[in-house]
Amino acid sequence: MSRTKYIFVTGGVASSLGKGIISASLAKLLQARGFKVTIQKIDPYLNIDPGTLNPYEHGECYVTDDGAETDLDLGHYERFLNTPTSKANNVTTGRIYQSVINKERKGDYLGKTVQVIPHITDEIKRRIKLLGKKDQYDIVITEIGGTVGDIESLPYIEAVRQLKWEKNVDILVIHLTLVPYLKASGELKTKPTQHSVKALLEAGVQPDIIVLRTEKPLNDDIRKKVALFCNVDLPSVIESIDVSTIYEVPVLMQKEKLDQTVINKLGLKSNGIPELAAWRNFLNQLQNPKGMVKVGLIGKYVELPDAYKSISESFVHAGATNNTKVDVEWIHSEKLKESNFEKVLRNLDGILIAPGFGHRGIEGKILAAQYARENNVPFFGICLGMQCAVIEFGRNVLELEDAHSTEMNRKTPYPVIDLMEEQKGILDIGGTMRLGNYPCSLKKGSNVYKAYKKVDIFERHRHRYEFNNLYLKEYEISGMVPTGINPESNLVEIVEIPSLSWFVGVQFHPEYKSTVINPHPLFVEFIKAAIEHQNS
Ligand code: GLN
C-alpha cells in the first residue's frame, strides 16, 4: 500500500447525528477488507482533555491503554475495530493551543506573529498526519466534532481545506447531515442539508460523500436532489436510516456501498466484499436472545446513560455472548435509602455499582453492596463500586463503625480506602490520576481466574484511592479476599467474597476493553451468574 489516505467526517444541521458511529462503521468495513485503519476524534473545546469535565457535560471519559483521558467516541472506535487507540487519537483545541503557545514561549517562531492561520492550522495538520506516519496506517479517519458553522470548528475545516490543496496528501471529506421528516406534509426535507453543504463550501471545502441521517427511507428523487444541489454524484449520496442497535450500522453502510464508494474515490485496490462473518454472527445473537436478565446499574449520573456508555455497551456484548438480553435498570444512588433499598433492589438478577467520584450518592451505593452481599445476588463493583463493597464489608462484617474512603471522609476512624502514596501532594487535577494499563496477577481458583482463564492480565485504571493494605488480613480472615494483585506495587486490584456465588469488585475499568469481537470476560461471567441466579 502506498501512502496513507485521510478521510474526514464532518457534521451539519444538528449535533448527535452519530458521526462517531458512521466513522467507526466505515472503519470497520475498510478493516474488514484488509486495510489498516484508525480513527481520530477532534474536539473543538478548550479543555486539554475531557478528564476534567463533569459527565453531565460530556458523558463518559474513556481511558486508553496509554492512559489518555479521552472522548467517549474512542470507545466506539475500539469496540468496532477491536484495536487499541492512544493519546494521538483524541485532539482538542486546548491541546493544539497549548503546543503552539509552548513553542511561542520557547522562541520557536523566531519573532514571527503567531496566528490561527498558519500556526494553529499547521499544528492541527501535524496532529492529523501523526497517526499516518507513526503507525503506518493505510487509512486515518478523522472525525471533526461539532457542527459545520460553529465558530470553534472553523480552524479544523480550514485545515481540511489546506490539506485538500497539498499535492502530497490524498483526502476525502464525508459530510453527515439530517434529512428531517415533516409529519404534517408527509415529506423528507433536503433544504437543511443544502444549507449545511453551502456552509462547508463557504469555508472552501466541497464534500465528496454526503451521508443523510433519516427516519424514513430516501427515495430516488430525494437522492437525486441532494446530488444535484450539493455537487456530488448519485452513489455518493448515502442513506443512514435509524436502527435499533448501533452494531447494525456497518451492515447498513455496506448495503449503501459506502465502503465501495470510498475505495473508488481514493483509488484504493480492494477485491470482493468485507469479511464480516463474526460481526454478523454477533448481530444475529444480539437480535435473537433466548432470555432476559434484569441488571441494576447503580450510579449518580443515571439520568444521562452516556455517562456509563462503555458499561452499557459491555452489557450488550456480554448479553449477546450469553444469548440473553440484558435489561439494564438505571438506579439513582441518591434515591436508595435505608427505608426503600430492599424493595427497589428486590427484582434484580445482578447488581453493578458504577465508577464515580465524590460524596454524592455514596451511601446508596453502599446499601446496594450490602443488599447484594446479604442476599447473594451476583455483584460487580467497578472502581468506586469496588471501594463501596469494601467499605460496606468493613462497616457491617468487620464492625468498623464509620469505615470509609478518605475521599469521602478524611477523618474516618477506619480509612479502609485511602489515597495512594503516589497521589499524595498532587494538586493539579488534570491527567494526574493513576491512568491506563497496569498489570494484575490473578489467584487461581477464583471467579476472576475462571473468567480470564489466565494469571497475568492488563487492565486500564482511572483512580486516586486504593484498598488500604493495613486492613487486608482482617478482611481475608472474614471472607473478603484479594484475588487480583498488582505484582509490582502490591495494590489490591480485585476483591471477591468466595462464599457467595459471584461477588467481584475491581479497582480497574474492564468496560473500556470490551469489544464486539472480544466481549470482556468479567461482564460475560457476571451475566452468566445473573442468568443462574434467575434460574435458581
Ligand atoms: N473516586 C475513586 C478514586 O479516585 C474511584 C474512581 C473511579 O471510580 N473511577 O479512587
XYZ file of C-alpha atoms and ligand atoms in Angstrom:
546
model
C 0.000 0.000 0.000
C 1.381 3.396 -0.948
C 0.794 6.418 1.224
C -1.750 6.941 3.983
C -5.166 8.208 2.925
C -7.047 10.666 5.124
C -10.817 10.687 5.454
C -12.599 13.497 7.295
C -16.056 13.197 8.724
C -17.841 16.484 9.373
C -21.365 17.088 10.625
C -24.081 19.516 9.689
C -27.638 20.607 10.587
C -27.646 19.143 14.098
C -25.349 17.570 16.625
C -25.700 13.984 17.855
C -26.360 12.533 14.395
C -23.846 9.783 15.015
C -20.629 10.887 13.312
C -18.760 8.590 15.682
C -20.818 5.568 14.659
C -20.578 6.387 10.941
C -16.809 6.809 11.283
C -16.499 3.560 13.226
C -18.743 1.696 10.765
C -16.799 2.868 7.733
C -13.555 1.987 9.512
C -14.958 -1.460 10.276
C -15.840 -2.081 6.625
C -12.426 -0.923 5.426
C -10.701 -3.003 8.090
C -12.802 -5.998 7.032
C -11.394 -5.531 3.523
C -7.884 -5.850 4.900
C -6.832 -2.215 5.326
C -5.059 -0.930 8.443
C -7.398 1.752 9.726
C -7.530 4.041 12.723
C -9.936 6.772 13.771
C -9.166 10.082 15.383
C -11.560 12.417 17.157
C -11.104 16.157 17.160
C -12.930 18.014 19.906
C -13.127 21.765 19.371
C -13.378 22.717 23.056
C -10.651 24.407 25.083
C -10.192 21.758 27.756
C -6.932 19.861 27.318
C -8.919 16.624 27.642
C -12.370 15.575 28.901
C -10.845 14.210 32.125
C -11.790 17.366 33.985
C -15.299 17.551 32.511
C -18.373 16.662 34.501
C -20.111 13.626 32.916
C -23.286 15.732 32.668
C -21.360 17.929 30.203
C -19.727 15.316 28.130
C -20.770 11.788 29.037
C -18.211 9.183 29.947
C -14.499 9.855 29.940
C -12.872 6.976 28.067
C -9.359 5.844 29.009
C -6.855 4.346 26.566
C -4.063 1.828 27.233
C -1.510 4.623 27.325
C -3.532 6.454 29.965
C -5.119 9.244 27.930
C -8.470 10.530 29.196
C -10.478 10.868 26.013
C -13.830 11.373 24.332
C -16.334 8.526 24.549
C -16.305 8.125 20.764
C -12.904 6.455 21.123
C -14.754 3.723 22.981
C -16.904 3.142 19.884
C -13.806 3.050 17.708
C -12.252 0.349 19.873
C -15.471 -1.632 20.239
C -15.939 -1.673 16.461
C -12.334 -2.153 15.350
C -11.044 -4.278 18.228
C -7.743 -2.401 18.085
C -6.494 -0.058 20.790
C -6.446 3.705 20.348
C -3.959 6.035 22.015
C -3.393 9.590 23.126
C -2.853 10.624 19.490
C -6.406 9.545 18.619
C -8.026 12.420 20.513
C -7.112 16.034 19.806
C -8.691 19.044 21.489
C -8.377 22.739 20.763
C -6.915 23.049 24.265
C -4.073 20.725 23.323
C -3.457 22.436 19.976
C -3.221 25.867 21.579
C -1.103 24.539 24.432
C 1.516 23.180 21.976
C 1.560 26.369 19.933
C 1.834 28.608 22.998
C 4.581 26.431 24.485
C 6.531 26.749 21.218
C 5.999 30.500 21.212
C 7.382 30.738 24.755
C 10.456 28.787 23.695
C 11.018 31.224 20.861
C 10.490 28.589 18.173
C 8.613 31.025 15.928
C 11.684 33.272 15.610
C 9.934 36.544 16.274
C 7.007 35.966 13.910
C 3.454 36.950 14.818
C 1.744 33.730 15.909
C -1.685 33.367 14.269
C -4.566 30.961 13.790
C -3.509 30.648 10.165
C -0.902 29.280 9.649
C 0.318 28.320 13.132
C -2.781 26.777 14.642
C -3.796 25.119 11.363
C -0.241 23.782 10.927
C -0.400 22.217 14.382
C -3.802 20.703 13.526
C -2.406 19.210 10.311
C 0.658 17.902 12.138
C -1.540 16.067 14.638
C -3.706 14.606 11.906
C -0.724 13.333 9.930
C 0.996 11.991 13.040
C -1.154 8.856 13.058
C -0.441 8.147 9.412
C 3.282 8.475 9.974
C 3.684 6.825 13.332
C 1.747 3.650 12.878
C 1.772 3.362 9.111
C -1.970 3.139 8.810
C -3.348 2.776 5.308
C -6.281 4.967 6.237
C -6.780 7.542 9.002
C -10.358 8.646 9.583
C -10.651 11.956 11.427
C -13.986 12.854 12.944
C -14.353 16.589 13.481
C -16.563 17.251 16.482
C -19.280 19.892 16.472
C -21.332 21.128 13.548
C -20.189 22.990 10.454
C -20.709 26.703 11.003
C -19.636 26.624 14.679
C -17.007 29.266 15.352
C -14.829 26.819 17.236
C -14.638 24.233 14.460
C -13.604 26.746 11.773
C -9.815 26.239 12.130
C -10.316 22.499 11.621
C -12.350 22.973 8.459
C -9.682 25.413 7.284
C -7.012 22.763 7.952
C -9.026 20.316 5.821
C -9.259 22.910 3.047
C -5.486 23.376 3.130
C -4.865 19.619 3.113
C -7.070 19.269 0.035
C -4.680 21.569 -1.779
C -1.489 19.887 -0.650
C -0.164 17.851 -3.533
C 1.202 15.003 -1.449
C -1.888 14.045 0.554
C -4.925 12.067 -0.548
C -8.014 13.128 1.288
C -11.728 12.584 1.193
C -14.462 14.500 3.007
C -17.671 12.886 4.198
C -20.403 15.185 5.442
C -23.136 13.800 7.689
C -26.397 15.715 7.865
C -30.019 15.255 8.826
C -32.984 14.969 6.477
C -35.918 15.808 8.714
C -39.325 14.239 8.143
C -42.260 16.621 8.331
C -45.217 14.678 9.577
C -47.801 17.302 8.598
C -46.859 17.196 4.929
C -45.501 13.652 4.983
C -42.236 14.792 3.399
C -38.500 14.441 3.879
C -36.745 17.794 3.610
C -33.350 18.357 1.992
C -33.052 22.118 2.460
C -31.111 21.950 5.762
C -28.598 19.678 4.006
C -28.258 22.105 1.112
C -27.569 24.930 3.558
C -25.117 22.876 5.508
C -23.152 21.987 2.382
C -23.197 25.680 1.437
C -21.665 26.498 4.813
C -18.893 23.981 4.096
C -18.390 25.446 0.626
C -18.077 28.931 2.094
C -15.204 27.568 4.134
C -13.689 26.239 0.909
C -14.486 22.556 1.300
C -16.569 20.516 -1.135
C -17.690 17.267 0.489
C -17.070 14.136 -1.592
C -19.737 11.996 0.035
C -22.912 13.015 1.846
C -24.444 10.733 4.434
C -28.049 11.540 5.243
C -29.453 10.575 8.596
C -33.163 9.910 8.267
C -36.067 8.202 9.982
C -37.723 7.204 6.672
C -36.157 5.589 3.597
C -34.924 8.050 0.975
C -36.470 7.707 -2.459
C -34.562 8.295 -5.707
C -35.907 11.818 -6.079
C -34.512 12.882 -2.742
C -31.153 11.311 -3.530
C -31.025 12.994 -6.946
C -31.959 16.337 -5.455
C -29.191 16.169 -2.855
C -26.684 15.078 -5.511
C -27.691 17.948 -7.783
C -27.714 20.690 -5.169
C -24.626 19.529 -3.325
C -22.352 18.776 -6.316
C -21.853 15.053 -5.765
C -22.610 12.025 -7.902
C -25.538 9.763 -7.052
C -23.533 6.893 -5.484
C -22.054 9.478 -3.097
C -25.445 10.130 -1.502
C -25.716 7.613 1.300
C -28.756 6.863 3.425
C -28.282 6.315 7.144
C -31.642 5.260 8.478
C -32.444 4.921 12.199
C -31.771 1.421 13.521
C -32.401 -0.369 16.787
C -28.725 -1.023 17.507
C -25.566 0.828 16.529
C -23.994 -2.520 15.656
C -26.263 -2.756 12.623
C -24.813 0.383 11.061
C -21.761 -1.251 9.389
C -24.087 -3.713 7.661
C -26.347 -0.870 6.515
C -23.392 1.156 5.280
C -22.230 -1.851 3.321
C -25.668 -2.135 1.717
C -25.409 1.536 0.773
C -21.926 0.797 -0.655
C -20.265 3.490 1.431
C -17.032 1.476 1.601
C -17.049 0.800 -2.157
C -17.610 4.484 -2.953
C -14.760 5.473 -0.622
C -12.467 2.928 -2.231
C -13.315 4.119 -5.733
C -12.809 7.753 -4.836
C -9.494 7.174 -3.112
C -8.258 4.916 -5.891
C -7.660 2.056 -3.462
C -7.400 -1.514 -4.624
C -9.701 -3.965 -2.899
C -11.250 -7.132 -4.193
C -14.517 -8.650 -3.161
C -16.503 -7.637 -0.127
C -15.704 -7.024 3.550
C -15.280 -10.121 5.709
C -17.964 -9.626 8.357
C -18.845 -13.188 9.388
C -18.006 -12.755 13.088
C -19.733 -9.392 13.174
C -22.902 -10.783 11.616
C -22.836 -13.701 13.980
C -22.701 -11.290 16.935
C -25.550 -9.260 15.453
C -27.620 -12.369 14.999
C -27.133 -13.386 18.626
C -27.870 -9.861 19.781
C -31.110 -9.676 17.833
C -32.371 -13.149 18.759
C -31.962 -13.511 22.514
C -33.284 -16.646 24.198
C -33.971 -14.991 27.538
C -33.665 -11.835 29.524
C -31.975 -10.804 32.762
C -32.504 -7.646 34.719
C -29.384 -5.953 35.996
C -29.374 -2.860 38.195
C -26.767 -0.234 37.401
C -26.312 1.932 40.492
C -24.823 5.335 39.778
C -25.330 9.013 40.322
C -25.485 10.047 36.656
C -28.181 7.609 35.572
C -30.327 10.384 34.067
C -27.625 10.528 31.386
C -26.820 6.993 30.231
C -23.911 8.357 28.121
C -22.084 8.759 31.421
C -21.851 4.950 31.544
C -21.520 4.280 27.810
C -18.780 1.647 27.963
C -20.583 -0.241 30.723
C -23.866 -0.385 28.848
C -22.088 -1.479 25.650
C -20.206 -4.152 27.617
C -23.606 -5.466 28.724
C -24.681 -5.608 25.076
C -21.591 -7.673 24.190
C -21.899 -9.942 27.225
C -25.645 -10.404 26.686
C -25.176 -11.484 23.069
C -22.431 -13.916 24.114
C -24.852 -15.452 26.621
C -27.779 -15.374 24.151
C -29.613 -13.155 26.586
C -30.988 -9.672 26.517
C -29.612 -7.588 29.364
C -32.297 -5.243 30.591
C -30.470 -2.520 32.485
C -32.401 -0.839 35.263
C -30.791 2.542 35.890
C -30.968 3.176 39.620
C -30.088 6.541 41.090
C -27.798 6.023 44.069
C -29.109 9.175 45.754
C -32.579 7.656 45.788
C -31.545 4.461 47.577
C -32.302 4.789 51.281
C -32.422 2.505 54.330
C -36.210 2.693 54.036
C -36.523 1.543 50.414
C -33.389 -0.224 49.187
C -34.676 -3.752 49.722
C -37.818 -3.009 47.783
C -36.012 -1.264 44.925
C -33.369 -3.974 44.516
C -35.606 -6.989 45.060
C -36.261 -7.994 41.467
C -32.744 -7.749 40.128
C -30.729 -10.692 38.802
C -27.477 -8.794 39.227
C -26.189 -5.550 40.721
C -23.434 -3.400 39.249
C -22.099 -0.396 41.141
C -20.632 2.124 38.762
C -17.407 4.106 38.992
C -17.553 7.632 40.317
C -16.063 10.457 42.291
C -17.134 12.411 45.342
C -19.635 12.075 48.100
C -22.982 12.460 46.330
C -25.000 9.233 46.386
C -22.290 7.228 48.131
C -24.487 5.827 50.920
C -26.964 4.493 48.358
C -24.153 2.616 46.634
C -23.005 1.168 49.941
C -26.575 -0.029 50.643
C -26.663 -1.721 47.237
C -23.406 -3.565 48.039
C -24.923 -4.657 51.340
C -28.050 -5.933 49.639
C -26.036 -7.946 47.117
C -23.854 -9.472 49.832
C -26.684 -10.321 52.202
C -28.896 -11.798 49.501
C -26.227 -13.482 47.403
C -27.180 -11.510 44.295
C -24.397 -11.517 41.658
C -22.399 -8.363 42.280
C -19.980 -6.433 40.133
C -18.323 -3.335 41.588
C -16.200 -1.198 39.301
C -13.618 1.189 40.747
C -15.682 3.268 43.207
C -18.127 0.339 43.087
C -15.423 -1.977 44.409
C -14.469 0.580 47.033
C -18.118 0.717 48.198
C -18.157 -3.060 48.630
C -15.007 -2.799 50.766
C -16.484 -0.009 52.888
C -19.732 -1.936 53.360
C -17.902 -5.106 54.382
C -15.773 -3.091 56.811
C -18.780 -1.467 58.435
C -21.163 -4.406 58.601
C -18.986 -7.522 58.793
C -15.798 -6.311 60.473
C -17.849 -3.880 62.584
C -15.541 -0.980 61.853
C -18.024 1.733 62.617
C -17.945 4.637 60.136
C -15.336 2.902 57.987
C -14.971 4.938 54.809
C -12.789 6.102 51.980
C -10.758 9.172 52.848
C -12.081 10.636 49.597
C -15.481 10.991 51.292
C -14.480 11.361 54.933
C -10.961 12.482 55.649
C -11.406 11.871 59.368
C -12.878 8.373 59.264
C -11.569 6.227 62.138
C -11.166 3.331 59.673
C -9.762 4.509 56.320
C -10.262 1.183 54.549
C -9.869 3.012 51.227
C -7.116 5.583 51.238
C -5.212 7.891 48.916
C -2.420 6.105 47.059
C 1.058 7.029 48.212
C 1.996 8.342 44.761
C -1.046 10.651 44.799
C -0.098 12.487 47.957
C 0.960 16.055 47.273
C -0.543 16.204 43.757
C -2.547 19.405 43.381
C -3.419 19.574 39.662
C -6.488 17.520 38.837
C -5.986 17.172 35.045
C -4.307 13.971 33.890
C -2.828 13.185 37.302
C -4.716 10.054 38.371
C -3.362 6.522 38.137
C -4.265 6.115 34.482
C -4.094 3.454 31.808
C -2.852 -0.109 31.645
C -1.333 -1.812 34.691
C -0.555 -5.497 35.222
C -2.521 -7.651 37.630
C -1.933 -11.250 38.789
C -4.977 -13.385 39.437
C -5.412 -16.000 42.130
C -6.043 -19.471 40.726
C -9.421 -20.939 41.599
C -11.088 -17.529 41.937
C -14.116 -16.446 39.915
C -11.967 -13.937 38.063
C -9.401 -16.580 37.153
C -12.255 -18.719 35.830
C -13.308 -15.787 33.677
C -9.932 -14.796 32.223
C -8.505 -18.350 32.199
C -5.010 -16.982 32.848
C -2.990 -15.463 35.667
C -1.476 -12.362 34.120
C -3.754 -9.669 32.819
C -3.598 -5.960 31.992
C -6.448 -3.594 32.700
C -6.993 0.150 32.491
C -7.254 2.381 35.532
C -8.548 5.805 36.477
C -8.431 6.466 40.214
C -6.543 8.054 43.105
C -7.666 5.891 46.025
C -6.881 2.272 46.824
C -7.677 -0.588 49.156
C -5.739 0.118 52.369
C -3.471 -2.897 52.835
C -3.292 -2.291 56.613
C -6.730 -3.936 56.766
C -6.026 -6.751 54.328
C -5.525 -9.572 56.884
C -8.709 -8.683 58.742
C -10.713 -8.748 55.513
C -9.228 -12.036 54.375
C -9.961 -13.762 57.667
C -13.579 -12.628 57.497
C -14.148 -13.708 53.912
C -13.461 -10.841 51.532
C -10.265 -11.794 49.752
C -7.958 -10.180 47.218
C -7.980 -12.263 44.039
C -6.062 -9.819 41.876
C -2.898 -8.003 42.941
C -0.592 -5.664 41.091
C 2.638 -7.700 41.082
C 4.831 -4.591 41.235
C 3.130 -2.345 43.773
C 1.084 -4.908 45.716
C -2.054 -2.815 45.241
C -5.249 -4.805 45.618
C -6.892 -4.741 42.188
C -9.712 -7.228 42.797
C -11.689 -8.406 45.822
C -14.106 -11.322 45.960
C -16.306 -13.000 48.568
C -15.739 -16.671 47.692
C -18.590 -17.880 49.912
C -21.066 -16.121 47.594
C -21.860 -17.219 44.036
C -20.378 -14.239 42.212
C -19.273 -11.212 44.166
C -16.453 -9.344 42.413
C -15.100 -5.836 42.886
C -12.409 -4.493 40.572
C -10.323 -1.377 41.048
C -9.813 -1.101 37.283
C -12.244 -0.454 34.416
C -12.940 -3.646 32.448
C -15.640 -1.837 30.455
C -13.018 0.025 28.419
C -11.774 -3.219 26.923
C -14.977 -4.967 25.899
C -15.407 -5.175 22.127
C -17.786 -6.918 19.740
C -15.141 -9.465 18.807
C -13.773 -9.780 22.358
C -16.554 -9.284 24.900
C -14.985 -8.712 28.300
C -14.737 -11.995 30.274
C -15.839 -10.393 33.563
C -19.010 -8.989 32.006
C -19.662 -12.319 30.295
C -19.300 -14.193 33.607
C -21.338 -11.616 35.529
C -24.233 -12.030 33.093
C -23.834 -15.799 33.262
C -24.077 -15.555 37.065
C -27.178 -13.353 36.718
C -28.812 -15.993 34.471
C -28.014 -18.697 37.038
C -29.392 -16.512 39.804
C -32.601 -16.051 37.836
C -32.912 -19.787 37.273
C -32.368 -20.646 40.934
N -13.084 8.191 43.216
C -12.399 6.939 43.311
C -10.893 7.106 43.201
O -10.416 8.118 42.723
C -12.904 5.975 42.259
C -12.618 6.419 40.864
C -13.435 5.696 39.824
O -14.472 5.107 40.119
N -13.017 5.785 38.584
O -10.172 6.229 43.597
